[in-house]
Amino acid sequence: MPPATDPPGAPATTPAPLPSPLPDADATAEGTPADSTDAPTDEGATGGENDAARRRRRAQFLRELNEAKELRDRVQPRRARAARMRQAMRMRTFRW
């Protein structure tokens, strides 16, 4: 069905057609993935993109871990106080 056309002189009310979300046929014809981020990464690889992605995932994990610890400390104040006391004792008995 052809797209609806607006009468002459009236403002356009129909949006422009969106590009197709499907990858180009020539990009997948050779057997290579169209998007390289979907490909599994080699654990031993030290590429800049892989390192940056790993650091981003690690930072996100550490933020969530700290948030979970803070929540646990708020929910269980007695256990949090005991843990602080144990840590303080550990630090007092540590030899430099």
Coordinates of C-alpha atoms in Angstrom, one line a residue, residues 18 28 38 53:
L18 CA 12.1 4.3 9.2
T28 CA 26.0 -11.3 6.3
D38 CA 27.5 -10.1 19.4
A53 CA 34.0 -3.3 28.4

